[in-house]
Amino acid sequence: MSMTGNKISIKLTHQGVLVTLLFGLIITFGLIEPVFFRPSVLLDVMAIMGDVGVMALGMTYIITTSGVDLSVGYNQQLSAVVFGMVYLSTRNLALAIAAALLCGTVLGFFNGLIVAKTKIPPLVTTLATMYLFRGISMILAGSMTYSGFPQGFRLFFTYRLFGVLPIQFIYFTAVFLILDSLYSYGALGRNLKGMGFNEESVHFSGVKIQKIKIGIYTLLGLLCGFAALMYLGRLSVAKTSIGDWINFQVITAVLLGGTSINGGVGSIRGTFIAILIIGVLKKGYTLMSLSGNIFNFTLGTILILSLIVFAVTEERKNVVSSKIRKTNIPTRV
Amino acid sequence: MKKSIRMTREVVLAIIVAVFILFLSLTTNFNTVSGIYSFMLDISPTIVAAIALSLVIFTGNIDISAGTIMGFVAYTAGKLAEAGIPFVIFLPAGMLVGVALAGLNGYITVKFKVPSIVVTLAMNMVHIGFYATFLPMSGWIENLGENFTWFGRGRFLNIIPYGFVLAFFVSLLFMFIMKYTKFGKALYAVGGSIQSAMYSGIDPDRTVIKAFLMEGLLLGIAAVMKATTRSDVMPSLFIGRELFFISAALVGGVSIFGGVGKIFGTVMGALLVYLLSISMIYLGFQDYYQFALQGIIILAAVYITVTDFSLLKKSYCKETDEFPGKKGEEA
Amino acid sequence: MEKQPILDICGIDKRFPGVLALKDVSLQLLPGEVHAICGENGAGKSTLMKIIAGVYVADTGSILLDGQELHLENPNDAYKQGLSIIFQESSLFPDLTVLENLFMGHEEQKSLFPVLPFIRMNDIPKMRKRAKEIFIRLEMNVDLDEKISALGVATKQMVEIAKALTFDSKVLILDEPTAALTNKEVHTLFETIRRLKQEGVSILYISHRLEEIFQIADRVSVLRDGAYVATADVSDVSKPKLISWMVGRFLENLYPKEDVEIGETVFEVKELWQRGLLHGISFSLGKGEILGIAGLAGAGRTELALAVCGLSKADKGELLLNGKKLVIHQYRDALDKGIAYISEDRQRYGLVLPMTLKENITHKVLNRICNVFGIIDRRKENSITDSYMSQLSIKAPDGSFVVSKLSGGNQQKVSVAKSLAAEPQILILDEPTRGVDVGAKSELHRIISNLAKAGKSIIIISSDLPEILGMSDRVMVMKNGCKAGELLRAELTQERILEMAL
């Protein structure tokens, strides 16, 4: 393990809390709405969070370096629109899939380029590109919706392995396993955490920081493109409201999962569990026929609470004070 | 000492705005009475809210939830007006709501040392969820009477909306505050350098909270101003509006890093952003081009600020005359 | 002493984690004198000043101003008491005007409406008038509406002094005020200081530039290693005397540098230029040789190291390794070629403090211990960590201990281990023993000596003269970005080095 014995116990507790929360929620919903205990419903939980999930996994990398990407949702939306447009005009599925993935990647690369090469803080950069991507997707699609994708494509994302296990969950788990191994056991994770704590020191270790930054934003872009496909495979309609509040769900999952908004400390596994928790909430709210707004309201509250809880525990662990903060660059923006 | 007009960013902006208005009035129906009236009516709340955002950005923070805070204010004002309570009471009540919500943002930002952009993003969400969940009919209030709309629809000399006069005085007041008060100087100081501010005996945390409180106050005014132009009010009216306020401030020369900017610049920025967006409509672009436009404006405005910084730094480097070689030869 | 001191500093102790920065320091500043405090880098001058300014709180001891004990919470308290400090790092706001800066935080106020006395606004005409008076006192002509960022370094310094004067200070403390100034600007500054002195302001002048002290000061006190050494009237002391106080007389055998036969030249730097920082530096380094680089702070020693390693970009110059031309674009290239740099600031550049020993030590060699998928080989990682932990006798429970919890000396060893893990042929150590205690210091010297014996070529940049004398086979002295000279081991004395450097 890469952390001290002391820290492991804290982290395990955090993940323990998350797991407890997960089961607590399932049981609560089950008691309110007994249908929730049905295996099919629980499996559905796994299916509905795939797209948000892969983006949250990629976002964990970025937040670990004390960056952030607010544009994720609209990147996904624009990629979905591009998919719809390309497919409906060419009827070539492979081309459309490639176009969607490429679109996501390029947008992510664009973010990464600005973050790495200029001094504009990531929050501001991606706030601006968030509006930009949203605007472009609206310009492209107008008020149109794209649908009528072939059954084969849908099967890619709605197939159930052995008739039970949703394939979206398998994709999500696969991405999780790859990203987690690089994060927890790889050189990349080491550098990401180092950058979150003290970027200059990592630079003085001969690490090419700019490349890493461009790389992780591009990776997240690619995952957004993939998330667009997952979304379309599941819901089959490309329209210009797909991206609303997605960035916010993604960031909530990452922070709830135990990654610090100040960088340095993070956990892909925490994000994984947090995504499941959010999935349970979403499904539970749907079953209780509560609106999407209540779901978002709950998430907003969770996000603020996890920020506060993290700030308080971080202070206690004294991670913040031992960390050399960059002067002059306002950390709050 | 010479007293010449310096070509500051604000002056340049003012000239651009003037040219823009001239151009619009020559080519469109902009210079008719109704054109000017609706221009003033639209721009007034934007100016006040952009000033509100500027105060927060001066300190190096930001508030993404400004739009949804205004929604709460509008709802409060509408609800009170529906019960027959007059303007002189529902305006301060609305301002109080703004102060409370913005103050909460400031408090969380300062107390837990979390980035204000994330806090306010989450708040944005909480607010919207709250409208839909807890307000009857999602906060939609219809058929408000004269006691609500007289302010928004009233005009002097049949052409100048009351709101515009108010916005004008708010602008003057805050130009004064930023130049002539301790509070104004402290905002610049905290945004410029927290350490130097502390060396100067300024408490950064208190200053930031004060900035948020003042922001809330102004958002309250702006929201009432906008809401009273309508006979039906819904909180969702303001969702996403913060984008315009932020880009107005940034275009006006307020640095996203804090410590730099002028209220006059913000006012000019608000005018320019508004003129840009209505010209797009005149040119026949759909409403949703606005998002892309604002995104590009924010990026460009911030990029200019950032590059200016590095250019300045370069000129500091002491030039030594004994330097013989040319650049470009590989070490 | 016949005159009552205006500022009386008694028995100040200040301990930072791992180091005793000040030991029982006492000083008296008399009214209307310019009192210089000198000492080498790290002697505790700036720490003492920050205590007087209220930035730090002393562990023991007291400070009396005009016979009254001072209790300072922050710098502003000090200002209000009439103690003004001009810090080494600027406390001005670059984007604000001169006038705004002068009165930041203590603006002159007046009531806006006579009937409502509690609504107050800044009295700009009054501030302008006072500012003008102050600049007339300083015989300076500064545009009060100019932004600070548009001013030159010297003018900024003057604005800092003017800001201090807005408090009507009785005592003015200047910390290395001439560090960034040209000779002419220094002259102007001294004129100002003399004028203030005539007006009865007492000045504490902190510097390690001896010429300046002889020009400007009435009395001088010397600090060494955080302890008070002596005070004398400037007219009574000579420069060599001051130097001997600064460096101490003894040169005990703290440093077990073993004689190593120096091999052929392995590394050569030819005519390295960097705009404004380095002016045509050339030197060479033999196998097993230790080259010391001495000089004052700001002489360009660290800049030289950064340029050699590709951490900053040189404008011109040539590097030769084993006779072959080296092309270095970034630090990774230097590391791969076998050149490693150990930063002077281990907390900021050397280490990632919140991470573990293991993570830090292997950070420069992650590419070597990863498989093709980028997964770290735990066994290699542990073996590298363990071998360097025992080789450098780093005192920590195990490799997964967090570095921030180690003492300064052990942190420095981790920083060294981190570079050694890259198995460099050439090792550049920047202030390798700054802020570590005596025991760790001699241990680090033993390590460095052993490395040279093992055939590594080493460059030590140090402000600690005994260290340079004890460790180096050869010393290059730098001054103002230029090479001031080279001394062989046989001809090394502290005095000769200081003469070249000053």
Short mmCIF file of C-alpha atoms in Angstrom, two decimals, chain B:
data_model
loop_
_atom_site.label_atom_id
_atom_site.label_comp_id
_atom_site.label_asym_id
_atom_site.label_seq_id
_atom_site.Cartn_x
_atom_site.Cartn_y
_atom_site.Cartn_z
CA MET B 1 1.33 67.17 -13.25
CA LYS B 2 -0.38 66.52 -16.54
CA LYS B 3 -4.03 65.64 -16.49
CA SER B 4 -4.53 63.86 -19.76
CA ILE B 5 -7.12 61.19 -20.39
CA ARG B 6 -5.34 57.87 -20.24
CA MET B 7 -6.37 55.24 -22.72
CA THR B 8 -7.32 52.79 -20.04
CA ARG B 9 -9.29 49.69 -20.78
CA GLU B 10 -12.40 51.40 -19.45
CA VAL B 11 -12.09 54.33 -21.82
CA VAL B 12 -11.55 52.04 -24.79
CA LEU B 13 -14.62 50.07 -23.77
CA ALA B 14 -16.68 53.24 -23.50
CA ILE B 15 -15.66 54.22 -27.00
CA ILE B 16 -16.53 50.79 -28.37
CA VAL B 17 -19.91 50.93 -26.66
CA ALA B 18 -20.59 54.38 -28.07
CA VAL B 19 -19.67 53.30 -31.60
CA PHE B 20 -21.78 50.21 -31.21
CA ILE B 21 -24.83 52.19 -30.14
CA LEU B 22 -24.33 54.62 -32.99
CA PHE B 23 -24.08 51.76 -35.45
CA LEU B 24 -27.17 50.04 -34.09
CA SER B 25 -29.21 53.22 -34.16
CA LEU B 26 -28.28 53.84 -37.77
CA THR B 27 -29.07 50.36 -38.98
CA THR B 28 -31.99 49.23 -36.82
CA ASN B 29 -34.99 50.57 -34.99
CA PHE B 30 -32.76 50.94 -31.97
CA ASN B 31 -33.08 54.72 -31.73
CA THR B 32 -36.85 54.83 -31.52
CA VAL B 33 -38.49 55.60 -28.20
CA SER B 34 -39.48 52.00 -27.67
CA GLY B 35 -36.02 50.81 -28.71
CA ILE B 36 -34.28 53.03 -26.21
CA TYR B 37 -36.83 52.27 -23.52
CA SER B 38 -36.48 48.52 -23.85
CA PHE B 39 -32.71 48.83 -24.03
CA MET B 40 -32.66 50.70 -20.73
CA LEU B 41 -35.18 48.34 -19.21
CA ASP B 42 -33.16 45.26 -20.13
CA ILE B 43 -29.79 46.59 -19.25
CA SER B 44 -30.56 47.97 -15.77
CA PRO B 45 -30.76 44.72 -13.78
CA THR B 46 -27.80 43.32 -15.70
CA ILE B 47 -25.68 46.30 -14.70
CA VAL B 48 -26.59 46.03 -11.03
CA ALA B 49 -26.01 42.27 -10.95
CA ALA B 50 -22.72 42.59 -12.84
CA ILE B 51 -21.57 45.08 -10.22
CA ALA B 52 -22.59 42.55 -7.56
CA LEU B 53 -20.51 39.84 -9.19
CA SER B 54 -17.60 42.25 -9.64
CA LEU B 55 -17.41 42.81 -5.90
CA VAL B 56 -16.96 39.09 -5.35
CA ILE B 57 -14.56 38.68 -8.24
CA PHE B 58 -12.45 41.57 -6.90
CA THR B 59 -11.66 39.39 -3.90
CA GLY B 60 -10.60 36.48 -6.10
CA ASN B 61 -13.85 34.55 -5.68
CA ILE B 62 -16.83 33.90 -7.88
CA ASP B 63 -20.53 33.14 -7.47
CA ILE B 64 -22.15 30.75 -9.91
CA SER B 65 -25.38 30.77 -7.95
CA ALA B 66 -26.07 34.49 -8.52
CA GLY B 67 -28.87 33.72 -10.97
CA THR B 68 -30.67 31.32 -8.69
CA ILE B 69 -30.28 33.64 -5.71
CA MET B 70 -32.10 36.25 -7.78
CA GLY B 71 -34.81 33.67 -8.36
CA PHE B 72 -35.40 33.41 -4.63
CA VAL B 73 -35.50 37.16 -4.30
CA ALA B 74 -38.02 37.49 -7.10
CA TYR B 75 -40.19 34.81 -5.54
CA THR B 76 -40.07 36.50 -2.14
CA ALA B 77 -40.94 39.87 -3.63
CA GLY B 78 -43.76 38.41 -5.70
CA LYS B 79 -45.21 36.49 -2.81
CA LEU B 80 -45.21 39.56 -0.58
CA ALA B 81 -46.70 41.71 -3.31
CA GLU B 82 -49.40 39.12 -3.86
CA ALA B 83 -50.33 39.59 -0.20
CA GLY B 84 -50.67 43.30 -0.85
CA ILE B 85 -47.41 44.37 0.75
CA PRO B 86 -45.96 47.49 -0.86
CA PHE B 87 -42.69 47.98 -2.71
CA VAL B 88 -40.97 49.76 0.17
CA ILE B 89 -41.26 46.58 2.19
CA PHE B 90 -40.84 43.83 -0.38
CA LEU B 91 -37.71 45.44 -1.84
CA PRO B 92 -35.77 45.33 1.44
CA ALA B 93 -37.20 41.88 2.16
CA GLY B 94 -35.89 40.67 -1.19
CA MET B 95 -32.53 42.25 -0.54
CA LEU B 96 -32.42 40.49 2.79
CA VAL B 97 -33.01 37.14 1.09
CA GLY B 98 -30.16 37.92 -1.30
CA VAL B 99 -27.87 38.86 1.55
CA ALA B 100 -28.68 35.66 3.46
CA LEU B 101 -28.07 33.33 0.52
CA ALA B 102 -24.94 35.05 -0.76
CA GLY B 103 -23.67 35.33 2.79
CA LEU B 104 -24.05 31.58 3.18
CA ASN B 105 -21.91 31.09 0.08
CA GLY B 106 -19.29 33.42 1.47
CA TYR B 107 -19.35 31.79 4.87
CA ILE B 108 -18.82 28.27 3.53
CA THR B 109 -16.08 29.49 1.19
CA VAL B 110 -14.15 31.23 3.91
CA LYS B 111 -14.83 29.01 6.86
CA PHE B 112 -14.03 25.70 5.16
CA LYS B 113 -11.52 27.09 2.69
CA VAL B 114 -13.18 25.50 -0.32
CA PRO B 115 -13.17 27.05 -3.76
CA SER B 116 -16.14 29.40 -4.09
CA ILE B 117 -16.81 28.16 -7.61
CA VAL B 118 -17.56 24.65 -6.35
CA VAL B 119 -19.59 25.85 -3.38
CA THR B 120 -21.71 28.10 -5.53
CA LEU B 121 -22.10 25.48 -8.24
CA ALA B 122 -23.55 23.15 -5.63
CA MET B 123 -25.71 25.96 -4.26
CA ASN B 124 -27.00 26.65 -7.72
CA MET B 125 -28.22 23.08 -7.79
CA VAL B 126 -29.67 23.22 -4.31
CA HIS B 127 -31.55 26.38 -5.18
CA ILE B 128 -33.07 24.98 -8.34
CA GLY B 129 -34.00 21.79 -6.58
CA PHE B 130 -35.56 23.84 -3.83
CA TYR B 131 -37.76 25.84 -6.21
CA ALA B 132 -39.17 22.75 -7.77
CA THR B 133 -39.52 20.77 -4.59
CA PHE B 134 -40.62 23.13 -1.90
CA LEU B 135 -42.23 26.10 -3.59
CA PRO B 136 -45.88 25.74 -4.56
CA MET B 137 -46.21 25.55 -8.33
CA SER B 138 -42.42 25.69 -8.53
CA GLY B 139 -42.64 29.26 -7.33
CA TRP B 140 -44.78 30.49 -10.18
CA ILE B 141 -46.81 33.54 -9.19
CA GLU B 142 -49.29 34.93 -11.66
CA ASN B 143 -51.38 38.05 -12.17
CA LEU B 144 -49.45 40.39 -9.99
CA GLY B 145 -51.02 43.77 -9.74
CA GLU B 146 -50.07 47.36 -10.00
CA ASN B 147 -48.50 47.37 -6.54
CA PHE B 148 -45.85 44.99 -7.91
CA THR B 149 -45.28 46.22 -11.41
CA TRP B 150 -45.42 49.98 -10.95
CA PHE B 151 -41.72 50.16 -10.34
CA GLY B 152 -40.61 47.97 -13.20
CA ARG B 153 -42.94 49.49 -15.73
CA GLY B 154 -42.88 53.07 -14.56
CA ARG B 155 -40.91 55.58 -16.54
CA PHE B 156 -39.78 59.15 -16.30
CA LEU B 157 -40.63 61.41 -19.23
CA ASN B 158 -42.24 58.43 -20.84
CA ILE B 159 -38.83 57.01 -21.79
CA ILE B 160 -36.49 56.44 -18.82
CA PRO B 161 -37.48 53.44 -16.70
CA TYR B 162 -37.31 53.88 -12.94
CA GLY B 163 -35.03 50.87 -12.83
CA PHE B 164 -32.52 52.59 -15.07
CA VAL B 165 -32.34 55.54 -12.72
CA LEU B 166 -31.81 53.18 -9.84
CA ALA B 167 -29.10 51.29 -11.74
CA PHE B 168 -27.46 54.59 -12.55
CA PHE B 169 -27.31 55.58 -8.93
CA VAL B 170 -26.15 52.15 -7.82
CA SER B 171 -23.32 52.39 -10.34
CA LEU B 172 -22.31 55.81 -9.08
CA LEU B 173 -22.51 54.65 -5.47
CA PHE B 174 -20.25 51.68 -6.07
CA MET B 175 -17.80 53.67 -8.14
CA PHE B 176 -17.63 55.90 -5.10
CA ILE B 177 -17.32 52.99 -2.67
CA MET B 178 -14.49 51.34 -4.58
CA LYS B 179 -12.56 54.56 -4.79
CA TYR B 180 -13.30 56.33 -1.55
CA THR B 181 -13.86 53.78 1.18
CA LYS B 182 -11.80 51.43 3.26
CA PHE B 183 -14.09 48.61 2.23
CA GLY B 184 -13.39 49.19 -1.46
CA LYS B 185 -9.65 49.29 -0.97
CA ALA B 186 -9.76 46.18 1.19
CA LEU B 187 -11.50 44.26 -1.61
CA TYR B 188 -8.68 45.10 -4.00
CA ALA B 189 -6.10 44.27 -1.37
CA VAL B 190 -7.47 40.82 -0.57
CA GLY B 191 -7.79 39.97 -4.24
CA GLY B 192 -4.33 41.31 -5.00
CA SER B 193 -2.38 39.43 -2.37
CA ILE B 194 -3.72 37.85 0.77
CA GLN B 195 -0.34 38.05 2.44
CA SER B 196 0.22 41.71 1.68
CA ALA B 197 -3.32 42.42 2.82
CA MET B 198 -2.56 40.80 6.13
CA TYR B 199 0.67 42.80 6.39
CA SER B 200 -1.53 45.86 5.93
CA GLY B 201 -3.76 44.81 8.80
CA ILE B 202 -6.74 43.71 6.70
CA ASP B 203 -8.64 40.59 7.71
CA PRO B 204 -9.06 38.65 4.44
CA ASP B 205 -11.83 36.35 5.67
CA ARG B 206 -14.03 39.14 6.92
CA THR B 207 -13.46 41.11 3.77
CA VAL B 208 -14.51 38.20 1.56
CA ILE B 209 -17.67 37.63 3.59
CA LYS B 210 -18.50 41.31 3.40
CA ALA B 211 -18.06 41.18 -0.35
CA PHE B 212 -20.53 38.30 -0.58
CA LEU B 213 -23.02 40.10 1.66
CA MET B 214 -22.82 43.21 -0.46
CA GLU B 215 -23.22 41.07 -3.55
CA GLY B 216 -26.40 39.58 -2.11
CA LEU B 217 -27.76 43.04 -1.44
CA LEU B 218 -27.22 44.11 -5.02
CA LEU B 219 -28.56 40.86 -6.42
CA GLY B 220 -31.68 41.58 -4.39
CA ILE B 221 -32.07 44.97 -6.03
CA ALA B 222 -31.39 43.58 -9.49
CA ALA B 223 -33.87 40.75 -9.08
CA VAL B 224 -36.67 43.02 -7.87
CA MET B 225 -35.88 45.38 -10.70
CA LYS B 226 -36.23 42.64 -13.26
CA ALA B 227 -39.19 40.88 -11.65
CA THR B 228 -41.29 44.02 -11.35
CA THR B 229 -41.27 44.45 -15.10
CA ARG B 230 -43.52 41.39 -15.28
CA SER B 231 -46.90 40.52 -13.93
CA ASP B 232 -45.96 36.89 -13.46
CA VAL B 233 -42.85 35.79 -11.65
CA MET B 234 -41.04 32.51 -11.48
CA PRO B 235 -37.69 31.81 -9.89
CA SER B 236 -36.47 29.87 -12.91
CA LEU B 237 -36.52 33.15 -14.84
CA PHE B 238 -32.97 33.79 -13.66
CA ILE B 239 -31.38 30.38 -14.16
CA GLY B 240 -28.17 30.74 -16.11
CA ARG B 241 -28.16 34.54 -16.00
CA GLU B 242 -24.97 34.59 -13.93
CA LEU B 243 -23.12 33.81 -17.13
CA PHE B 244 -23.93 37.28 -18.48
CA PHE B 245 -22.94 39.00 -15.26
CA ILE B 246 -19.62 37.19 -15.09
CA SER B 247 -18.74 37.89 -18.68
CA ALA B 248 -19.81 41.51 -18.27
CA ALA B 249 -17.40 41.88 -15.36
CA LEU B 250 -14.57 40.09 -17.15
CA VAL B 251 -15.04 42.04 -20.35
CA GLY B 252 -15.08 45.19 -18.24
CA GLY B 253 -11.56 44.45 -17.09
CA VAL B 254 -12.20 42.77 -13.76
CA SER B 255 -9.49 40.15 -13.35
CA ILE B 256 -10.68 36.65 -12.53
CA PHE B 257 -7.67 36.42 -10.19
CA GLY B 258 -8.97 39.34 -8.16
CA GLY B 259 -7.51 42.66 -7.19
CA VAL B 260 -7.99 44.41 -10.53
CA GLY B 261 -10.88 46.21 -12.14
CA LYS B 262 -13.21 49.15 -11.98
CA ILE B 263 -16.96 49.43 -11.55
CA PHE B 264 -17.12 51.76 -14.54
CA GLY B 265 -15.46 49.00 -16.56
CA THR B 266 -18.07 46.51 -15.38
CA VAL B 267 -20.87 48.86 -16.44
CA MET B 268 -19.28 49.26 -19.86
CA GLY B 269 -18.74 45.51 -20.00
CA ALA B 270 -22.40 44.91 -19.23
CA LEU B 271 -23.43 47.31 -22.00
CA LEU B 272 -21.07 45.70 -24.48
CA VAL B 273 -22.13 42.15 -23.70
CA TYR B 274 -25.77 43.18 -23.98
CA LEU B 275 -25.22 45.03 -27.24
CA LEU B 276 -23.35 42.04 -28.65
CA SER B 277 -26.17 39.71 -27.80
CA ILE B 278 -28.94 41.93 -29.18
CA SER B 279 -26.98 42.50 -32.36
CA MET B 280 -26.80 38.77 -32.78
CA ILE B 281 -30.55 38.68 -32.49
CA TYR B 282 -30.85 41.52 -35.01
CA LEU B 283 -28.58 39.52 -37.29
CA GLY B 284 -30.98 36.66 -37.00
CA PHE B 285 -29.03 34.25 -34.84
CA GLN B 286 -30.97 32.02 -32.52
CA ASP B 287 -30.97 32.58 -28.81
CA TYR B 288 -28.71 29.62 -28.12
CA TYR B 289 -25.79 31.19 -29.92
CA GLN B 290 -25.49 33.19 -26.72
CA PHE B 291 -23.97 30.29 -24.81
CA ALA B 292 -21.15 29.78 -27.26
CA LEU B 293 -20.63 33.52 -27.49
CA GLN B 294 -20.41 34.00 -23.73
CA GLY B 295 -18.05 31.04 -23.40
CA ILE B 296 -15.72 32.53 -25.96
CA ILE B 297 -15.99 35.98 -24.37
CA ILE B 298 -15.01 34.60 -20.95
CA LEU B 299 -12.06 32.66 -22.35
CA ALA B 300 -10.86 35.61 -24.39
CA ALA B 301 -11.25 38.12 -21.57
CA VAL B 302 -9.38 35.92 -19.11
CA TYR B 303 -6.74 35.04 -21.66
CA ILE B 304 -6.05 38.73 -22.26
CA THR B 305 -5.67 39.32 -18.53
CA VAL B 306 -3.32 36.39 -18.16
CA THR B 307 -1.14 37.36 -21.07
CA ASP B 308 -0.96 40.94 -19.90
CA PHE B 309 0.45 39.66 -16.66
CA SER B 310 3.28 37.80 -18.32
CA LEU B 311 4.07 40.70 -20.62
CA LEU B 312 4.40 42.95 -17.63
CA LYS B 313 6.67 40.49 -15.95
CA LYS B 314 8.93 40.36 -18.97
CA SER B 315 9.47 44.07 -18.93
CA TYR B 316 10.63 43.83 -15.32
CA CYS B 317 13.54 41.57 -16.20
CA LYS B 318 16.61 43.65 -15.91
CA GLU B 319 18.18 44.11 -19.29
CA THR B 320 21.89 43.73 -19.08
CA ASP B 321 23.92 45.38 -21.74
CA GLU B 322 26.79 42.96 -21.53
CA PHE B 323 24.63 40.21 -22.98
CA PRO B 324 26.29 39.30 -26.25
CA GLY B 325 24.62 36.29 -27.80
CA LYS B 326 21.36 36.07 -29.63
CA LYS B 327 18.49 33.98 -28.50
CA GLY B 328 17.88 30.64 -30.08
CA GLU B 329 21.30 29.13 -29.88
CA GLU B 330 20.86 25.85 -28.12
CA ALA B 331 22.47 25.39 -24.76
#
